[in-house]
mmCIF file of C-alpha atoms in Angstrom:
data_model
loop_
_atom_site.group_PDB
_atom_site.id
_atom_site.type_symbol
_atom_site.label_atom_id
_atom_site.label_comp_id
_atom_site.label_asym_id
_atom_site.label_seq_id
_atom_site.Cartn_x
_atom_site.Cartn_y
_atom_site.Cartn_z
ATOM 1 C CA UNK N 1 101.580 122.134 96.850
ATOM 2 C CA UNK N 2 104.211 120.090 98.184
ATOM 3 C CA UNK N 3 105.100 116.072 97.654
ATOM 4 C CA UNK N 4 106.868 114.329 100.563
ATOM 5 C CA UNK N 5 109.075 111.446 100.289
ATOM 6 C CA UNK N 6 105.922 109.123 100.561
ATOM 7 C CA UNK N 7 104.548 110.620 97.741
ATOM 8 C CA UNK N 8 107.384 110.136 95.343
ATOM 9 C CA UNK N 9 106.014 106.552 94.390
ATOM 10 C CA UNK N 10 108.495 104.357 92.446
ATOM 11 C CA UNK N 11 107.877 103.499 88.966
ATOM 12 C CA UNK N 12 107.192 99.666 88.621
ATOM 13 C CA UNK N 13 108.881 97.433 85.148
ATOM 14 C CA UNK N 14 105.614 96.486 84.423
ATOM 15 C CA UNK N 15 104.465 100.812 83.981
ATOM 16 C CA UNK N 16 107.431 100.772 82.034
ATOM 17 C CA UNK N 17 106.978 97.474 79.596
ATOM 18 C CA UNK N 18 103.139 99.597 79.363
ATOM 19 C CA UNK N 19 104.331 102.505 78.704
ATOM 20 C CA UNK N 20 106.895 101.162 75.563
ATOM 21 C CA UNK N 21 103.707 99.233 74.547
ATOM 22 C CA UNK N 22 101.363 102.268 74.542
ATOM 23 C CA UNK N 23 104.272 104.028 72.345
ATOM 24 C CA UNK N 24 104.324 100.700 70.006
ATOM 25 C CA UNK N 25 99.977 100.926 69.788
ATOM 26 C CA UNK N 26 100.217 104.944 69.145
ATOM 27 C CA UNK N 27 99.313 106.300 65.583
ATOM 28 C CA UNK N 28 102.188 108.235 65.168
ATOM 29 C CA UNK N 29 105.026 108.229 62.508
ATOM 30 C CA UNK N 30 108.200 106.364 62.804
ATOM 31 C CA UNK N 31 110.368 108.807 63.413
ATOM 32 C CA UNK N 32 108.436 110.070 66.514
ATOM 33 C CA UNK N 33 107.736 106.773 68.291
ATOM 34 C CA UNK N 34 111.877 106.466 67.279
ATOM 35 C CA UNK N 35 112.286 109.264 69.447
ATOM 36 C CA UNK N 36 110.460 108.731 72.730
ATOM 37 C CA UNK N 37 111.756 104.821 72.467
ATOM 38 C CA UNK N 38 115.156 106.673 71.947
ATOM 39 C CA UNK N 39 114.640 108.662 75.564
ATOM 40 C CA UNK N 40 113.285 105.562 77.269
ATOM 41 C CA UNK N 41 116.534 103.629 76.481
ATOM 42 C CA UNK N 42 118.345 105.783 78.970
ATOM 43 C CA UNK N 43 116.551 105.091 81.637
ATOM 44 C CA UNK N 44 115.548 102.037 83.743
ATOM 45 C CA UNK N 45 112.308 101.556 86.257
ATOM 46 C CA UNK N 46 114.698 102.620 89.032
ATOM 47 C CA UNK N 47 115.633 106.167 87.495
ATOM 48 C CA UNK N 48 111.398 107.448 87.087
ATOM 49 C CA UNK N 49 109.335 108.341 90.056
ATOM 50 C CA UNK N 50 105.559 109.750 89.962
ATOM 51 C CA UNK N 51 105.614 112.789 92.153
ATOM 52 C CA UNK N 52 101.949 112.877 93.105
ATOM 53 C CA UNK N 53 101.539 116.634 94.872
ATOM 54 C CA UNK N 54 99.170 117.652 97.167
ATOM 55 C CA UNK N 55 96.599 119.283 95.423
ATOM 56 C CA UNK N 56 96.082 121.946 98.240
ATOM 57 C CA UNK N 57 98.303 125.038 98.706
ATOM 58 C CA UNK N 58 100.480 124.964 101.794
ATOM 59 C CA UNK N 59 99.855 128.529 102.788
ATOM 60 C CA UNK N 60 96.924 130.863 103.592
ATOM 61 C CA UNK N 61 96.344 133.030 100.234
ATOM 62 C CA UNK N 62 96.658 136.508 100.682
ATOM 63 C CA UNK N 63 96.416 139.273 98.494
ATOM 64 C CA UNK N 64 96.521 143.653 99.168
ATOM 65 C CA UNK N 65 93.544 145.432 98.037
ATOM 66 C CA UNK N 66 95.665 147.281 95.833
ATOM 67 C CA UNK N 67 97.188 144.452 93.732
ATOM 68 C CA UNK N 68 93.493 142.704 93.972
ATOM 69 C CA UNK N 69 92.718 145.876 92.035
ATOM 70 C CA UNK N 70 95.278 145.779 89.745
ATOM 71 C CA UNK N 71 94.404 141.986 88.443
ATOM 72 C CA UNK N 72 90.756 143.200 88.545
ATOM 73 C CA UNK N 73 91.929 145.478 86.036
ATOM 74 C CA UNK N 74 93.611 144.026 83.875
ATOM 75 C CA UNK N 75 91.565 141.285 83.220
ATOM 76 C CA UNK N 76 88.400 143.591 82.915
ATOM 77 C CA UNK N 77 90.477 145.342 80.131
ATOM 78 C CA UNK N 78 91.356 141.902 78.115
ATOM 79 C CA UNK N 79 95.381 142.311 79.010
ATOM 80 C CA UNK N 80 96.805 139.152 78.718
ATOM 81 C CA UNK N 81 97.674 137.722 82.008
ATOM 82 C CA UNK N 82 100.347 135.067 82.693
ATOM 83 C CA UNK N 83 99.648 132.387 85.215
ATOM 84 C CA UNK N 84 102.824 130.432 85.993
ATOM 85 C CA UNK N 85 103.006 126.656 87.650
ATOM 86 C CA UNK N 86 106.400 126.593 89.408
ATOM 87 C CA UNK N 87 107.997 123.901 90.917
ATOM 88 C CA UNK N 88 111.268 123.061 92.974
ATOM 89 C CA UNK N 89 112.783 119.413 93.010
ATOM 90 C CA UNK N 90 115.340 118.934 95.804
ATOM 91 C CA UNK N 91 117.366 116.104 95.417
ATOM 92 C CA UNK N 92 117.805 113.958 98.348
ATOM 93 C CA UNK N 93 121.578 113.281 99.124
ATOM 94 C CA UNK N 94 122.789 110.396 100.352
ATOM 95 C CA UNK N 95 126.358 109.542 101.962
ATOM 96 C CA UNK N 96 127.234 107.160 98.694
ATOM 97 C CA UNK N 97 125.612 110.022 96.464
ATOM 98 C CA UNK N 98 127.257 113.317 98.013
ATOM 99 C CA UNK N 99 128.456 113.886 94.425
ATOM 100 C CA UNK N 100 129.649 117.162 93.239
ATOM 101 C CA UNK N 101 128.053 116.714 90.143
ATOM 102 C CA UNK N 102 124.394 116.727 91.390
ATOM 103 C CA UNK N 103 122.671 120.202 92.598
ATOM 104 C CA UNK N 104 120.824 120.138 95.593
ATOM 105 C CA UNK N 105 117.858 121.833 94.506
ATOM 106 C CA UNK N 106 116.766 122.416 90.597
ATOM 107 C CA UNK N 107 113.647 124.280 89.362
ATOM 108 C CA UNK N 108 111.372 124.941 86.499
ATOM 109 C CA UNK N 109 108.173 126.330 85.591
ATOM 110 C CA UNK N 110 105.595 126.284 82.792
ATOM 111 C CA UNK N 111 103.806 129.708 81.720
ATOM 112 C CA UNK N 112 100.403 129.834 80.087
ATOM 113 C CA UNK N 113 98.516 133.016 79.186
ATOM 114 C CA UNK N 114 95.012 134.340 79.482
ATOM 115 C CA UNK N 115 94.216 136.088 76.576
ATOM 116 C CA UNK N 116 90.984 137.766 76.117
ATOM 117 C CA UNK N 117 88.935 134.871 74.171
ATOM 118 C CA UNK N 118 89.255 133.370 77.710
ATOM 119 C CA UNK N 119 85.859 134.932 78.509
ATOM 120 C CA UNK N 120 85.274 132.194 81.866
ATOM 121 C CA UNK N 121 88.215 132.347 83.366
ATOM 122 C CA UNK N 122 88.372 135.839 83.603
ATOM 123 C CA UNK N 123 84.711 136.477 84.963
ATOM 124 C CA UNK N 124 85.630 133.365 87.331
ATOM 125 C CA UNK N 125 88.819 135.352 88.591
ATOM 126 C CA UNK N 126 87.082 138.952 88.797
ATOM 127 C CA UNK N 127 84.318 137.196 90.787
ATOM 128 C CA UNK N 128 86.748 135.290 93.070
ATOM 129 C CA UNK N 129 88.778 137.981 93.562
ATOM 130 C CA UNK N 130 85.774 140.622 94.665
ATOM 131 C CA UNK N 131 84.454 137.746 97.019
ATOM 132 C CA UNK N 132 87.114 136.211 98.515
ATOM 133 C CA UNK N 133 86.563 138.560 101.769
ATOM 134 C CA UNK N 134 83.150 139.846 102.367
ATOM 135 C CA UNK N 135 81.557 136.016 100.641
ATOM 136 C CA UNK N 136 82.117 132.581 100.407
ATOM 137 C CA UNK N 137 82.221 132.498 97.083
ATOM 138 C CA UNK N 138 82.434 128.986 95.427
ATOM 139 C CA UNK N 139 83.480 129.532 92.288
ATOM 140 C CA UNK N 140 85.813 127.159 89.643
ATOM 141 C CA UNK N 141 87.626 127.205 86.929
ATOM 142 C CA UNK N 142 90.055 125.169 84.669
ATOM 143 C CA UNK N 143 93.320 126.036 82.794
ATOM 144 C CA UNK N 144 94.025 124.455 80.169
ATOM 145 C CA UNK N 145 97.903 122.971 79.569
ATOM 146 C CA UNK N 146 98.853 124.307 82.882
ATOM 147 C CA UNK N 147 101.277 121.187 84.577
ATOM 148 C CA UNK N 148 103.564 119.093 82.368
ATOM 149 C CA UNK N 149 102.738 115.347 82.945
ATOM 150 C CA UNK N 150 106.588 114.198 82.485
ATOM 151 C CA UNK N 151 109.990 115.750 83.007
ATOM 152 C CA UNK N 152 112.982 115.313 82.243
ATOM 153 C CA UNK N 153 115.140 116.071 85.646
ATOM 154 C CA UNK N 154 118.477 116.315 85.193
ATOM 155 C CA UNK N 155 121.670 116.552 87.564
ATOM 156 C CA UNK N 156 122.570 120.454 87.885
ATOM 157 C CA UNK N 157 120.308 122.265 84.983
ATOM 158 C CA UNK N 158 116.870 122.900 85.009
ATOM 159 C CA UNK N 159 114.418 120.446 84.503
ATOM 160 C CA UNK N 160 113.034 119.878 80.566
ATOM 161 C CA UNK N 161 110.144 119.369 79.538
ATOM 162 C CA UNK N 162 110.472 116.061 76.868
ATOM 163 C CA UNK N 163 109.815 117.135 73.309
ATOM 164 C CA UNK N 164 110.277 113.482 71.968
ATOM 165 C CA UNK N 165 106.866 113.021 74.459
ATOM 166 C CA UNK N 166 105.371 115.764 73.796
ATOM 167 C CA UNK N 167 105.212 114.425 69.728
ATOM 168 C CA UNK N 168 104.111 110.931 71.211
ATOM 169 C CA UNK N 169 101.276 112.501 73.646
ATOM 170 C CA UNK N 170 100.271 115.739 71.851
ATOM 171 C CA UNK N 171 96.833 115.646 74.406
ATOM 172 C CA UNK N 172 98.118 114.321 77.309
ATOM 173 C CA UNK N 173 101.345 116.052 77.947
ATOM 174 C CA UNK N 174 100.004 118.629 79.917
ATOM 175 C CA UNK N 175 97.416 118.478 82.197
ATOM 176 C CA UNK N 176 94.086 120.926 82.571
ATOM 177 C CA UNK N 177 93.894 122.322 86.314
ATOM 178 C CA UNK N 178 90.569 122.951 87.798
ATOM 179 C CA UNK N 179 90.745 125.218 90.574
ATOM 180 C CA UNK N 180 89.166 127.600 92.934
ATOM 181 C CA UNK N 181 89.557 129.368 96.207
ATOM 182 C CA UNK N 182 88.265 127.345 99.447
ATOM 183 C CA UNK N 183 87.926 128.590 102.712
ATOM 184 C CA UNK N 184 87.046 127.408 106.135
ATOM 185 C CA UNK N 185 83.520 126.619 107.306
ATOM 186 C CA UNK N 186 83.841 125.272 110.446
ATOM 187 C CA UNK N 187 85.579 129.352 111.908
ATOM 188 C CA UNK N 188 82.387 131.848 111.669
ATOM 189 C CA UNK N 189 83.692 135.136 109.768
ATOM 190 C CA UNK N 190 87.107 133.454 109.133
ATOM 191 C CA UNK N 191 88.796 135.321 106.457
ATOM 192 C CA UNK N 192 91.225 132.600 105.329
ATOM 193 C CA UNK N 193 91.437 131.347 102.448
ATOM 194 C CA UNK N 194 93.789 128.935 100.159
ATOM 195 C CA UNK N 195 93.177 127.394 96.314
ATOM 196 C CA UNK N 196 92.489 124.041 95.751
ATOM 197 C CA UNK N 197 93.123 122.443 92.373
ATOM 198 C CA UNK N 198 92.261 119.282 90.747
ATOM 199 C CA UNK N 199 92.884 117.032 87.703
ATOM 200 C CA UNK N 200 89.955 114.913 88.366
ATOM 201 C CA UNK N 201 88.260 114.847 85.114
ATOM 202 C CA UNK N 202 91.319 114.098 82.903
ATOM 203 C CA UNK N 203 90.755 111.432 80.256
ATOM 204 C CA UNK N 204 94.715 110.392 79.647
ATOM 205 C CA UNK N 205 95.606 107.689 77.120
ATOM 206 C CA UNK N 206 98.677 106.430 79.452
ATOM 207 C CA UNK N 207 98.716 106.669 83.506
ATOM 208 C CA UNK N 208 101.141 104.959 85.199
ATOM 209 C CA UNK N 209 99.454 102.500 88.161
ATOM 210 C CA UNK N 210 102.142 105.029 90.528
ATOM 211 C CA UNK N 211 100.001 107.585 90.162
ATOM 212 C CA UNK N 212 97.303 108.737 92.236
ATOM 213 C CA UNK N 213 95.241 109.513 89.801
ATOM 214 C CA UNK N 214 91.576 108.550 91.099
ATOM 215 C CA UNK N 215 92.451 110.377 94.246
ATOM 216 C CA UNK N 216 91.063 113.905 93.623
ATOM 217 C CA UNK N 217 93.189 115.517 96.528
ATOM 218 C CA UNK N 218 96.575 114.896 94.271
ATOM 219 C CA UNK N 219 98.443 116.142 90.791
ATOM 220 C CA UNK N 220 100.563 113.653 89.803
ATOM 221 C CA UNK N 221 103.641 114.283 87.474
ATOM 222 C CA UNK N 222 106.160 111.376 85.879
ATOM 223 C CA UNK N 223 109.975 112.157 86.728
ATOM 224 C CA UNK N 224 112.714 110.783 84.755
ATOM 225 C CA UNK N 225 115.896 111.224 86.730
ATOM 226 C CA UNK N 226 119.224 111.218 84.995
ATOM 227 C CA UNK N 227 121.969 108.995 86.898
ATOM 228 C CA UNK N 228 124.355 110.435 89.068
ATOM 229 C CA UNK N 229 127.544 109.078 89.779
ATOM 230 C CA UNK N 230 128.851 108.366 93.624
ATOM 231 C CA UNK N 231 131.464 111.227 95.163
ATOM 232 C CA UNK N 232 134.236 108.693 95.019
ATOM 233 C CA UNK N 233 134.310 108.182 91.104
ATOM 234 C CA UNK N 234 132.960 111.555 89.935
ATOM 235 C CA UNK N 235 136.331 113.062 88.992
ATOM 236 C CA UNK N 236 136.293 110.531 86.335
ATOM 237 C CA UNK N 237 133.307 111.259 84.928
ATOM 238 C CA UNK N 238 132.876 114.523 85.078
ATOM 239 C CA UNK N 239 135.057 115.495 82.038
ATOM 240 C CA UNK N 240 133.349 112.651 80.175
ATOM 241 C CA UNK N 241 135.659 110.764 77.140
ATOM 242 C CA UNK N 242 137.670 113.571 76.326
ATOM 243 C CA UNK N 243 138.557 114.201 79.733
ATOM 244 C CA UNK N 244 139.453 110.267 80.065
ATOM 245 C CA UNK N 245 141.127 110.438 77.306
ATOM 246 C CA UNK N 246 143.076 113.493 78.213
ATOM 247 C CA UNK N 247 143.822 111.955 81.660
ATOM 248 C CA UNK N 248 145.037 108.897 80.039
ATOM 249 C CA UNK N 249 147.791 110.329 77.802
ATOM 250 C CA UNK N 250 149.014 112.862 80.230
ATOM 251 C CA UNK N 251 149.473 109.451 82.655
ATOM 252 C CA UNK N 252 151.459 107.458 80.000
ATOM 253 C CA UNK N 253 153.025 110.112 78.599
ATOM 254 C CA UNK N 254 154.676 110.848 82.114
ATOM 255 C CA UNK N 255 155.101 107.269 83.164
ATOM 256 C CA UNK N 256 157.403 106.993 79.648
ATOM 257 C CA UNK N 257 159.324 110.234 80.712
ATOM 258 C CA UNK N 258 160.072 108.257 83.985
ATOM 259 C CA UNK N 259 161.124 105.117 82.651
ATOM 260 C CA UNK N 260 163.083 107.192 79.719
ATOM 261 C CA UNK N 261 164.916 109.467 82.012
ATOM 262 C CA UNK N 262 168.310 107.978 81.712
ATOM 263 C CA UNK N 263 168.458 109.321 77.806
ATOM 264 C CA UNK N 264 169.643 112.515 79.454
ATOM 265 C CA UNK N 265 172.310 110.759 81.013
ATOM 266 C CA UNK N 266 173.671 108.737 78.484
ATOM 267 C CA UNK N 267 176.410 111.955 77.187
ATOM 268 C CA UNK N 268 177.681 111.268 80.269
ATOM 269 C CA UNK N 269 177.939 107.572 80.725
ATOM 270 C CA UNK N 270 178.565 106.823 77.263
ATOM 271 C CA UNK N 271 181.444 108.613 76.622
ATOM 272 C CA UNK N 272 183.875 106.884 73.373
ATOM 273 C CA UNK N 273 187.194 107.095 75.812
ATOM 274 C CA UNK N 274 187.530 108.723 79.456
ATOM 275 C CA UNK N 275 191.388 108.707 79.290
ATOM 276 C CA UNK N 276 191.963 112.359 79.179
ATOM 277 C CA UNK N 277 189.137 113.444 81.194
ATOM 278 C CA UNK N 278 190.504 111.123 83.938
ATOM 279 C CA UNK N 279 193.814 112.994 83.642
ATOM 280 C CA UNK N 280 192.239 116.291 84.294
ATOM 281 C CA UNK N 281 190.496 114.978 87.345
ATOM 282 C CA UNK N 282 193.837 113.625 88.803
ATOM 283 C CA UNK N 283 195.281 116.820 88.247
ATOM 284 C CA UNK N 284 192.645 118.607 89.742
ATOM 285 C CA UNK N 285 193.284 116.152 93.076
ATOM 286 C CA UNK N 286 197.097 116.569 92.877
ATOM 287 C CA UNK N 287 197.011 120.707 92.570
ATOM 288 C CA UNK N 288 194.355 120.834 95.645
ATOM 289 C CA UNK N 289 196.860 118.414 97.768
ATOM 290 C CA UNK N 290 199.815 120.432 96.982
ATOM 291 C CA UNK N 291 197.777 123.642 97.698
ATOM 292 C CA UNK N 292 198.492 125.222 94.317
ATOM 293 C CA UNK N 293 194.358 126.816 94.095
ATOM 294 C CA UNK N 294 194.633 129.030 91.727
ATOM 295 C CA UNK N 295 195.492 126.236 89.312
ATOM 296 C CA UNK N 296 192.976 124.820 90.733
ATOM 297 C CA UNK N 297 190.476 126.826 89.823
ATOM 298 C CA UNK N 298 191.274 127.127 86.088
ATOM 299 C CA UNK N 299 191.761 122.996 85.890
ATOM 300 C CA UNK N 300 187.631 123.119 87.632
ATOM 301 C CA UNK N 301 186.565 126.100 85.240
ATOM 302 C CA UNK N 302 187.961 123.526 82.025
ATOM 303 C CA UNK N 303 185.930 120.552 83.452
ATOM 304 C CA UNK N 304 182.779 122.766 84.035
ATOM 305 C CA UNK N 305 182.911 123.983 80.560
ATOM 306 C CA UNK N 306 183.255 120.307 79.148
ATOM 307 C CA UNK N 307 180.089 119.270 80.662
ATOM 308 C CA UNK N 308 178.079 122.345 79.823
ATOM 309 C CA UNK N 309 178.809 121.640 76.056
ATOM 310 C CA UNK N 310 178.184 118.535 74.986
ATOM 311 C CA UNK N 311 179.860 118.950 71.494
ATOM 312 C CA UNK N 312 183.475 119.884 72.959
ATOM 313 C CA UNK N 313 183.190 116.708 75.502
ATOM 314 C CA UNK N 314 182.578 114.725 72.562
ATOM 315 C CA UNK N 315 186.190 115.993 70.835
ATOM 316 C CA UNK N 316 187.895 115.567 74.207
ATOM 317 C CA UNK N 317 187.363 112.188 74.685
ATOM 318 C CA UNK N 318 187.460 111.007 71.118
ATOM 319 C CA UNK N 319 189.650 107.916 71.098
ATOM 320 C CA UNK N 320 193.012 108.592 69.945
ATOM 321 C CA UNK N 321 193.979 107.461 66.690
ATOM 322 C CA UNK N 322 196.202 104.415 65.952
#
């Protein structure tokens, strides 16, 4: 089953000013109805879409004769036996959307089990499954709880399924699949065959006007789609507050360090009297003129080892005393 761009129909203000008021009408305690208007609050019309799928499968079903065996099987000898509704949401991105904080392509799925009080199913299966080549067997059958109506779809995990809704719409959340394996009639001896599936038949207390829900050909599902911040601002808030936060004190903290640098200067520039040190310069000039280097060298060593310690430059230009 697949839903195309065409399909993902926008969700209308009015669906959503309905769907607060349904909440408002519900008989259900305070706390819950607190909690679904608590989820809604994130989320405008623009971020929920009604993803109404194709109810057909894409492909041509096959199956071996061996593994048809195998389910046979197990669901003559009351085994449990999964069945698993999977689905893929790819996220279309734009140029102003390219964001590294968005994933492509996210996924989920929703498992329910056949256990062996599910007498109907399981003869509709063995019988579907022991026809589907040399008859045209036209057989249905319904799962119960099998799609979840709304998700929760957010930027790089795995969709959720909304517990806060799932309180508010204990019925409704999930919707009961009828379905059964179709083939072609108009190809004599044609051994294709696909499933088709249907929600036709589904008493809901809330469907959104988005959804195609008289259409029998369709499943639809309600998406609510977290907001995902453009490339060119995502370094911002992909830390969230504490990495603001964090950016903002490294930033002051080195803009101070600039604007303070001089304090490491100030031994040097603020020195009480200069008199002698100026003395030991000159003679440092006068012994290189005269070519004496060796004096030189010991006048330059006694300079060097004033500035490396900041305690002796302090005594050796101490003012003199009157």
């Amino acid at each position: 089953m697949t839903a195309q761009d065409i399909d993902l129909v926008s969700f209308s203000s009015t669906d959503l000013k309905i769907l607060r008021d349904k909440i408002d009408t519900l008989n259900a305690e305070p706390t819950v109805k607190d909690s679904a208007y608590g989820f809604l609050r994130d989320f405008n019309s623009d971020d929920i879409r009604c993803a109404n799928l194709f109810a057909t499968s894409v492909d041509i079903w096959d199956i071996s004769q061996p593994v048809r065996d195998t389910v046979v099987n197990n669901l003559r000898s009351n085994l449990t036996v999964p069945v698993r509704f999977s689905y893929t949401i790819r996220r279309n991105q734009l140029d102003q959307d390219n964001s590294a904080d968005a994933a492509a392509v996210v996924a989920g799925e929703n498992t329910i089990s056949i256990t062996a009080n599910d007498k109907n199913i399981r003869n509709a299966l063995i019988q579907i499954l022991n026809g589907t080549v040399d008859t045209q067997t036209a057989i249905n059958f319904t799962i119960f709880n099998l799609i979840p109506r709304f998700l929760h779809v957010k930027p790089k995990a795995n969709p959720e399924e909304i517990n806060s809704f799932k309180n508010i719409f204990p019925r409704d959340y999930y919707a009961n699949i009828t379905m059964g394996l179709n083939r072609t009639k108009t190809i004599p001896n044609s051994t294709d065959v696909w499933w088709e599936m249907s929600e036709h038949g589904n008493k809901y207390s809330y469907t959104p006007s988005c959804a195609y829900s008289a259409n029998q050909n369709y499943l639809s599902m309600l998406l609510f789609n977290d907001k995902v911040s453009p490339a060119n601002i995502s370094f911002l808030t992909r830390y969230g507050i504490i990495g603001l936060y964090t950016t903002f004190v490294v930033v002051v903290a080195r803009l101070l360090r600039t604007v303070l640098q001089t304090s490491r200067t100030i031994m040097f520039y603020e020195l009480p009297s200069v008199e002698r040190l100026w003395h030991l310069l000159r003679n440092i000039y006068l012994v290189r003129e005269n070519g004496m280097l060796l004096i030189e060298e010991e006048l330059f060593a006694k300079l060097i080892f004033l500035y490396r310690s900041p305690t002796t430059l302090i005594l050796f230009t101490k003012p003199k005393s009157k």
